[in-house]
Coordinates of C-alpha atoms in Angstrom, one line a residue:
M1 CA 84.8 87.8 103.4
V2 CA 87.0 90.2 105.3
R3 CA 84.8 90.0 108.4
D4 CA 85.3 86.1 108.6
V5 CA 89.1 86.5 108.5
F6 CA 89.8 89.6 110.5
T7 CA 87.5 88.8 113.7
P8 CA 87.6 91.3 116.6
Q9 CA 89.7 88.8 118.5
R10 CA 92.4 88.5 115.7
L11 CA 92.4 92.3 115.3
M12 CA 93.0 92.8 119.0
A13 CA 95.9 90.3 118.7
L14 CA 97.7 92.2 116.2
S15 CA 100.9 94.1 117.5
G16 CA 102.9 97.1 116.2
Y17 CA 101.9 100.6 114.9
M18 CA 101.7 99.9 111.1
G19 CA 100.4 97.3 108.6
V20 CA 99.3 96.5 105.1
A21 CA 96.0 94.6 104.3
H22 CA 94.6 93.5 101.0
V23 CA 91.3 92.1 99.7
R24 CA 91.7 89.2 97.4
Y25 CA 90.4 89.6 93.8
P26 CA 92.5 87.6 91.4
T27 CA 92.9 89.2 87.9
A28 CA 96.2 87.8 86.8
G29 CA 97.8 84.4 87.7
T30 CA 95.6 81.9 89.4
P31 CA 93.2 81.8 92.4
A32 CA 95.8 79.9 94.5
D33 CA 96.1 80.9 98.1
S34 CA 99.8 81.5 97.5
E35 CA 98.9 84.5 95.5
A36 CA 96.9 86.1 98.3
Q37 CA 98.4 89.6 99.2
P38 CA 100.3 91.4 100.6
F39 CA 103.5 89.9 99.3
Y40 CA 106.8 90.1 101.3
V41 CA 110.5 89.9 100.6
N42 CA 112.9 89.7 103.4
S43 CA 115.8 91.1 101.5
P44 CA 116.5 94.0 101.2
Y45 CA 115.2 95.7 104.5
G46 CA 112.0 93.6 104.7
I47 CA 109.4 94.9 102.3
V48 CA 105.5 94.3 102.2
V49 CA 103.5 95.2 99.1
G50 CA 99.7 95.4 98.4
H51 CA 98.9 96.0 94.8
N52 CA 95.5 96.9 93.0
G53 CA 95.8 96.8 89.2
N54 CA 97.5 94.9 86.5
L55 CA 100.9 95.2 84.8
T56 CA 100.8 94.9 81.0
N57 CA 104.6 94.1 80.7
H58 CA 104.7 91.2 83.1
S59 CA 106.5 88.8 80.7
E60 CA 109.4 91.3 80.2
L61 CA 109.7 91.9 83.9
R62 CA 109.6 88.2 84.8
H63 CA 112.5 87.7 82.4
Y64 CA 114.4 90.6 83.6
L65 CA 114.0 89.5 87.3
D66 CA 115.1 86.0 86.5
Y67 CA 118.0 86.5 84.0
D68 CA 119.3 90.0 85.1
A69 CA 118.3 90.7 88.7
H70 CA 118.5 87.0 89.7
R71 CA 115.5 87.3 91.9
H72 CA 113.3 84.2 92.3
I73 CA 109.6 84.7 91.7
N74 CA 107.3 82.1 93.5
T75 CA 104.0 82.7 91.8
D76 CA 102.2 83.8 88.6
S77 CA 101.1 87.1 90.2
D78 CA 102.2 90.4 88.6
S79 CA 102.0 92.0 92.0
E80 CA 104.9 89.8 93.1
L81 CA 106.9 91.1 90.0
L82 CA 106.1 94.7 91.2
L83 CA 107.4 94.0 94.6
N84 CA 110.6 92.5 93.4
I85 CA 111.3 95.4 90.9
F86 CA 110.9 97.7 93.9
A87 CA 113.1 95.6 96.1
N88 CA 115.8 95.3 93.4
N89 CA 115.9 99.0 92.9
L90 CA 116.3 99.6 96.7
Q91 CA 119.0 96.9 96.8
R92 CA 121.1 98.9 94.4
T93 CA 121.7 101.4 97.1
G94 CA 123.9 99.1 99.0
K95 CA 123.1 100.8 102.2
F96 CA 122.8 99.5 105.7
R97 CA 120.0 102.0 106.3
I98 CA 118.0 103.8 103.7
N99 CA 116.2 107.1 103.6
E100 CA 113.3 108.9 101.9
Q101 CA 115.5 109.8 98.9
D102 CA 116.5 106.3 98.3
I103 CA 112.8 105.3 98.2
F104 CA 112.0 108.1 95.7
T105 CA 114.9 107.0 93.5
A106 CA 113.7 103.3 93.8
I107 CA 110.2 104.2 92.8
Q108 CA 111.3 106.6 90.0
G109 CA 113.1 103.5 88.5
L110 CA 109.9 101.3 89.0
Y111 CA 107.9 104.0 87.1
K112 CA 110.2 103.6 84.1
E113 CA 110.2 99.7 84.3
C114 CA 106.5 98.8 85.2
R115 CA 103.7 99.5 82.6
G116 CA 100.0 99.2 83.3
A117 CA 97.9 100.1 86.2
Y118 CA 99.0 100.0 89.9
A119 CA 97.9 101.6 93.0
V120 CA 100.3 100.4 95.7
T121 CA 100.6 100.5 99.6
A122 CA 104.0 99.3 100.8
M123 CA 105.6 98.8 104.1
L124 CA 109.4 98.9 105.1
A125 CA 110.1 97.1 108.3
G126 CA 111.0 99.5 111.0
F127 CA 110.7 102.6 108.7
G128 CA 107.2 103.3 107.7
I129 CA 104.5 103.0 104.9
I130 CA 104.4 104.1 101.3
G131 CA 101.6 104.8 98.9
F132 CA 102.1 105.4 95.2
R133 CA 100.0 105.4 92.1
D134 CA 100.8 104.8 88.3
P135 CA 101.5 107.8 86.1
H136 CA 98.2 107.7 84.4
G137 CA 96.1 107.3 87.7
I138 CA 94.1 104.5 86.4
R139 CA 93.5 102.7 89.6
P140 CA 92.4 104.9 92.7
L141 CA 94.3 105.6 95.9
V142 CA 93.5 108.1 98.7
F143 CA 95.3 109.4 101.7
G144 CA 94.2 110.8 105.0
R145 CA 95.0 111.5 108.7
R146 CA 93.3 111.6 112.1
K147 CA 94.3 112.6 115.6
S148 CA 96.1 109.8 117.4
S149 CA 94.1 108.3 120.3
S150 CA 97.2 109.0 122.5
G151 CA 96.6 112.6 121.9
K152 CA 100.2 112.9 120.4
G153 CA 100.6 113.3 116.6
Y154 CA 98.5 111.8 113.9
D155 CA 97.6 108.4 112.4
Y156 CA 97.9 108.1 108.7
M157 CA 96.0 105.8 106.2
F158 CA 96.0 104.8 102.5
A159 CA 93.0 103.1 101.0
S160 CA 91.4 102.4 97.5
E161 CA 88.2 104.2 98.5
S162 CA 87.5 107.4 100.7
V163 CA 84.7 105.7 102.6
V164 CA 87.2 103.6 104.5
L165 CA 88.8 106.6 105.9
D166 CA 85.5 108.3 106.4
A167 CA 84.3 105.4 108.6
L168 CA 87.3 105.5 110.7
D169 CA 87.2 109.3 111.3
F170 CA 90.1 110.3 109.2
T171 CA 90.1 113.8 108.0
D172 CA 92.0 115.8 105.3
V173 CA 91.3 112.9 102.8
E174 CA 92.7 113.5 99.4
D175 CA 93.7 111.6 96.4
V176 CA 97.1 110.4 95.8
Q177 CA 98.0 112.1 92.5
P178 CA 99.0 110.0 89.5
G179 CA 102.8 109.5 89.6
E180 CA 103.1 110.6 93.2
V181 CA 104.7 108.9 96.0
I182 CA 103.9 109.6 99.7
I183 CA 106.1 108.2 102.5
V184 CA 105.0 108.1 106.1
S185 CA 107.9 107.4 108.5
K186 CA 108.0 107.6 112.2
F187 CA 109.2 111.2 111.9
A188 CA 107.5 112.9 109.0
V189 CA 105.3 112.7 106.0
T190 CA 107.3 113.2 102.6
R191 CA 105.7 113.4 99.3
R192 CA 106.8 114.0 95.7
R193 CA 105.2 113.7 92.3
L194 CA 107.9 111.9 90.4
V195 CA 106.0 111.7 87.0
V196 CA 103.6 114.0 85.4
E197 CA 102.1 112.2 82.5
E198 CA 100.5 114.1 79.6
V199 CA 97.4 111.7 79.8
I200 CA 95.7 111.2 83.1
A201 CA 93.0 108.6 82.8
P202 CA 91.3 107.2 85.8
C203 CA 89.2 104.1 85.2
I204 CA 85.7 105.0 84.4
F205 CA 84.4 101.5 85.5
E206 CA 85.1 102.5 89.1
Y207 CA 82.3 105.1 88.9
V208 CA 79.9 102.7 86.9
Y209 CA 80.3 99.7 89.1
F210 CA 83.2 99.0 91.6
A211 CA 83.1 101.9 94.0
R212 CA 80.7 102.5 96.8
P213 CA 78.1 105.2 96.1
D214 CA 79.4 107.2 99.1
S215 CA 83.0 107.3 97.8
T216 CA 84.7 110.2 96.1
I217 CA 87.4 109.3 93.6
D218 CA 89.6 112.0 92.0
S219 CA 87.3 114.7 93.4
I220 CA 84.3 113.0 91.6
P221 CA 81.4 111.9 94.0
V222 CA 80.4 108.5 92.8
Y223 CA 76.7 108.9 93.8
N224 CA 76.2 112.1 91.9
A225 CA 77.9 110.8 88.8
R226 CA 75.6 107.8 88.9
L227 CA 72.6 110.1 89.3
D228 CA 73.5 111.9 86.1
M229 CA 74.1 108.6 84.2
G230 CA 70.4 108.1 84.9
V231 CA 69.5 111.5 83.6
K232 CA 71.4 110.9 80.3
L233 CA 70.1 107.4 79.9
A234 CA 66.6 108.7 80.3
H235 CA 67.2 111.3 77.5
K236 CA 68.4 108.5 75.2
I237 CA 65.4 106.2 75.8
R238 CA 63.0 109.0 75.3
A239 CA 64.7 109.9 71.9
E240 CA 64.8 106.3 70.8
M241 CA 61.3 105.3 71.8
G242 CA 59.4 108.6 71.2
D243 CA 55.5 108.2 71.0
T244 CA 55.9 104.4 71.2
M245 CA 57.0 104.6 74.9
D246 CA 54.9 102.1 76.8
I247 CA 56.9 101.6 80.0
D248 CA 54.8 101.4 83.1
V249 CA 57.5 101.2 85.8
V250 CA 61.3 101.5 86.3
I251 CA 63.0 98.8 88.5
P252 CA 66.6 98.6 89.4
V253 CA 68.8 95.6 89.6
P254 CA 70.2 95.8 93.1
D255 CA 72.4 97.5 94.2
T256 CA 74.7 99.4 92.0
S257 CA 72.3 100.7 89.6
R258 CA 69.7 102.2 92.1
A259 CA 71.1 105.8 91.8
A260 CA 70.8 105.7 88.0
A261 CA 67.5 104.1 88.0
L262 CA 66.0 106.5 90.4
Q263 CA 67.0 109.5 88.5
L264 CA 65.9 107.9 85.2
S265 CA 62.5 107.3 86.4
H266 CA 62.2 110.9 87.7
E267 CA 63.4 112.2 84.4
L268 CA 60.8 110.1 82.5
G269 CA 58.0 110.7 85.0
L270 CA 57.6 107.1 85.6
P271 CA 57.1 105.3 89.0
Y272 CA 60.2 103.8 90.4
R273 CA 59.8 100.4 92.4
E274 CA 62.1 97.9 94.2
G275 CA 61.0 94.7 92.3
F276 CA 63.8 92.4 93.4
N277 CA 64.6 91.5 97.0
K278 CA 68.3 90.9 97.5
N279 CA 69.9 88.1 99.6
R280 CA 72.7 89.8 101.1
Y281 CA 74.6 86.6 102.0
V282 CA 75.5 85.8 98.3
G283 CA 78.5 87.7 96.9
R284 CA 78.8 89.7 93.6
T285 CA 78.1 87.3 90.8
F286 CA 80.3 89.3 88.4
I287 CA 83.4 87.9 89.9
M288 CA 82.2 84.3 90.5
P289 CA 84.2 81.7 88.5
G290 CA 82.2 79.6 86.0
Q291 CA 79.2 80.4 83.9
E292 CA 76.9 77.9 85.7
M293 CA 77.8 79.0 89.1
R294 CA 77.1 82.6 88.2
R295 CA 73.7 81.5 86.7
K296 CA 72.7 79.5 89.9
N297 CA 73.8 82.4 92.1
V298 CA 71.5 85.1 90.5
R299 CA 68.5 83.1 91.5
R300 CA 69.8 82.6 95.0
K301 CA 70.7 86.2 95.3
L302 CA 67.5 87.9 93.8
N303 CA 63.9 87.2 94.3
A304 CA 61.4 88.9 92.0
M305 CA 58.2 90.2 93.7
A306 CA 55.3 89.4 91.5
T307 CA 53.2 92.4 92.6
E308 CA 55.6 94.8 90.9
F309 CA 55.8 92.9 87.6
K310 CA 52.4 91.2 87.0
D311 CA 50.8 92.5 83.7
L312 CA 53.2 95.5 83.5
N313 CA 55.6 96.7 80.8
V314 CA 58.9 97.0 83.0
L315 CA 62.2 98.8 82.3
L316 CA 65.0 97.2 84.3
V317 CA 68.0 99.3 84.9
D318 CA 71.6 97.7 85.6
D319 CA 74.9 99.4 85.9
S320 CA 76.3 97.4 83.0
I321 CA 76.0 94.1 81.0
V322 CA 79.1 92.0 80.9
R323 CA 78.7 88.4 80.0
G324 CA 74.9 88.7 80.0
T325 CA 74.5 85.7 82.4
T326 CA 73.0 87.8 85.2
S327 CA 70.9 89.9 82.9
Q328 CA 69.5 86.8 81.1
E329 CA 68.3 85.2 84.4
I330 CA 66.9 88.6 85.8
I331 CA 64.8 89.1 82.6
Q332 CA 63.5 85.6 82.7
M333 CA 62.8 86.0 86.5
A334 CA 60.6 89.1 85.5
R335 CA 58.8 87.2 82.8
D336 CA 58.1 84.3 85.3
V337 CA 56.3 86.5 87.6
G338 CA 54.0 87.9 85.0
A339 CA 55.9 90.9 83.3
R340 CA 54.1 91.7 79.8
K341 CA 57.2 93.3 78.3
V342 CA 60.8 93.6 79.7
Y343 CA 63.0 96.3 78.6
F344 CA 66.6 96.5 79.8
A345 CA 68.7 99.5 80.1
S346 CA 72.4 99.7 81.0
A347 CA 74.0 102.8 82.6
A348 CA 77.2 102.0 80.8
P349 CA 77.9 101.5 77.1
A350 CA 78.2 98.1 75.6
I351 CA 81.3 96.3 76.9
R352 CA 83.0 94.9 73.7
H353 CA 86.7 94.8 74.8
P354 CA 88.7 93.1 77.6
N355 CA 90.1 95.1 80.5
V356 CA 93.9 94.9 81.0
Y357 CA 94.1 97.3 84.0
G358 CA 93.0 95.2 86.9
I359 CA 89.2 94.4 86.3
D360 CA 88.5 90.6 85.9
M361 CA 86.5 91.0 82.7
P362 CA 86.0 87.7 80.9
S363 CA 87.6 86.7 77.6
M364 CA 86.3 88.7 74.7
K365 CA 84.3 85.7 73.3
E366 CA 82.3 85.6 76.6
L367 CA 81.3 89.3 76.4
V368 CA 77.7 89.3 75.2
A369 CA 78.0 92.5 73.2
A370 CA 81.4 91.8 71.7
D371 CA 80.2 91.0 68.0
R372 CA 76.5 92.0 68.4
D373 CA 74.5 95.0 67.9
D374 CA 71.8 96.2 70.3
S375 CA 69.0 94.2 68.7
E376 CA 71.1 91.1 68.7
V377 CA 72.0 91.5 72.5
A378 CA 68.4 91.9 73.2
A379 CA 67.5 88.6 71.5
V380 CA 70.4 86.8 73.4
L381 CA 69.2 88.2 76.7
G382 CA 65.5 87.6 76.0
A383 CA 64.6 91.2 76.4
D384 CA 62.1 93.1 74.3
R385 CA 64.6 95.9 73.7
V386 CA 68.1 96.9 75.2
F387 CA 69.3 100.3 75.8
F388 CA 72.9 101.2 76.3
Q389 CA 74.4 104.6 77.6
D390 CA 76.4 106.6 75.0
L391 CA 80.1 106.8 75.9
D392 CA 80.3 110.5 75.6
D393 CA 77.4 110.8 77.9
L394 CA 79.1 108.5 80.5
I395 CA 82.3 110.5 80.4
A396 CA 80.2 113.7 80.6
S397 CA 78.5 112.4 83.8
C398 CA 81.8 112.0 85.5
R399 CA 83.8 114.9 84.1
Q400 CA 81.4 117.6 85.1
F401 CA 82.5 117.1 88.6
N402 CA 86.2 117.5 87.9
P403 CA 86.8 119.2 84.5
Q404 CA 90.5 119.0 85.1
I405 CA 90.3 115.3 84.1
K406 CA 90.3 115.4 80.4
N407 CA 90.5 111.6 79.9
F408 CA 89.2 108.4 81.4
D409 CA 90.2 104.8 80.7
T410 CA 87.2 103.6 78.7
S411 CA 89.1 100.8 76.9
V412 CA 86.3 98.2 77.8
F413 CA 83.9 100.3 75.6
D414 CA 86.2 101.6 72.7
G415 CA 89.3 99.3 72.8
K416 CA 91.7 102.3 73.3
Y417 CA 94.3 101.4 75.8
I418 CA 96.0 104.4 77.5
T419 CA 99.4 102.8 78.0
N420 CA 99.9 102.2 74.2
D421 CA 101.4 98.8 74.8
V422 CA 98.6 96.5 74.4
T423 CA 99.2 94.5 71.2
A424 CA 97.0 91.9 69.5
E425 CA 99.5 89.2 70.7
Y426 CA 99.0 90.4 74.3
L427 CA 95.1 90.4 73.9
A428 CA 95.3 86.8 72.4
N429 CA 97.3 85.5 75.4
L430 CA 95.0 87.3 77.7
E431 CA 92.0 85.8 76.0
Q432 CA 93.3 82.3 76.6
M433 CA 94.0 82.9 80.2
R434 CA 90.7 84.5 81.1
S435 CA 88.5 81.9 79.6
D436 CA 86.3 80.1 82.1
D437 CA 87.8 76.9 80.8
A438 CA 91.3 78.0 81.7
K439 CA 90.3 79.3 85.1
A440 CA 88.5 76.0 86.0
K441 CA 91.8 74.2 85.1
D442 CA 93.9 76.6 87.2
A443 CA 91.5 76.1 90.1
A444 CA 91.7 72.3 89.7
D445 CA 95.5 72.6 89.5
A446 CA 95.6 74.7 92.7
D447 CA 93.3 72.2 94.6
A448 CA 95.6 69.3 93.5
I449 CA 98.6 71.1 94.8
G450 CA 96.9 71.8 98.2
L451 CA 95.9 68.2 98.5
Y452 CA 99.5 67.0 97.7
N453 CA 100.9 69.3 100.4
I454 CA 98.4 68.0 103.0
K455 CA 99.5 64.4 102.2

């Protein structure tokens, strides 16, 4: 956890007037400590980069950096590749000191070379900090300022979510636009939109699951979008169940689904109850490595309260169903404490395809809905019935708050990849890398390397 690393004492010991920090969440490469960000290169100029996303042409970039640019890459991380592409483009200036125009030119080149999703914060030693976002705007990035505590000038900050800036009293918070670069030096803030892509497509899974409900991303308030997901899901359930609806109570799976479940219960005129008590000292099971670890931690994380389930037909609402491990355990927990029937509703459509843009979705064979219809998914999960949100309704729930966004990245639901470079061969390689077996081997290899270094 960040709080365990950056203690007040360690924060107080940090010197200087600028910095880049990153929360570790491996989606490509291995979970080795050597891949923890931010990445740094000494030459040229001393560059630090923190990257959220995933590059889809990392094999080409690695070959280019090795054979043409002759830059050594230390890890399997695509973030290190992005850093070295940026560094190589800056080095071409051949200058002793660079300026804003040189940085814009270097990132213009990076936009042509790097494909995929990337929201980036960078720092140049002695110069300033930089924020930029991929041309499709797949991953989020916001920018804001506040009055400096010295009373002179402003402090500036980039972050993935607006809540970070809100909590630190930053104002004038805005989204970095797709294809835009913002440079904050000691003397000025300079910004330029270098690429205007025809298709802007923010990742819709940010609104479903990843973002905090009090965030606003691309002018879309996450909480309000989730409320409307609940409304539209309620309409679907009513249409499908009709006169046979026998639901007694609506219970959310904490925490992300609460907003959708609350509005769904209101729309259906059913009581809303908190049936699961959450242990806040267990992390998100979605990103835990290994099926067995995820399964065990669901029980450690949630405790079902029998009074809310006994002899009732319950509708459990979750933000999404990925592997089905968590959902399976939760449904069984509801039955164990006396639920008569257990229906399960997902605020997102069925996830049937891998994500290639920075979300650590499992391999396709591990997705519970990959090759199954709704009734088959229900049978696997042990539910009496499963309801999935319609994709058009999910898109409408988000788009209504910012009609200028015509498209979203919905590839995990429909298999349509916005960068148009995701081939069957690429997905096959990704499948191999992302399986739990492959991750277990990588983790074991990383541990072995660590032991060797200690000896």
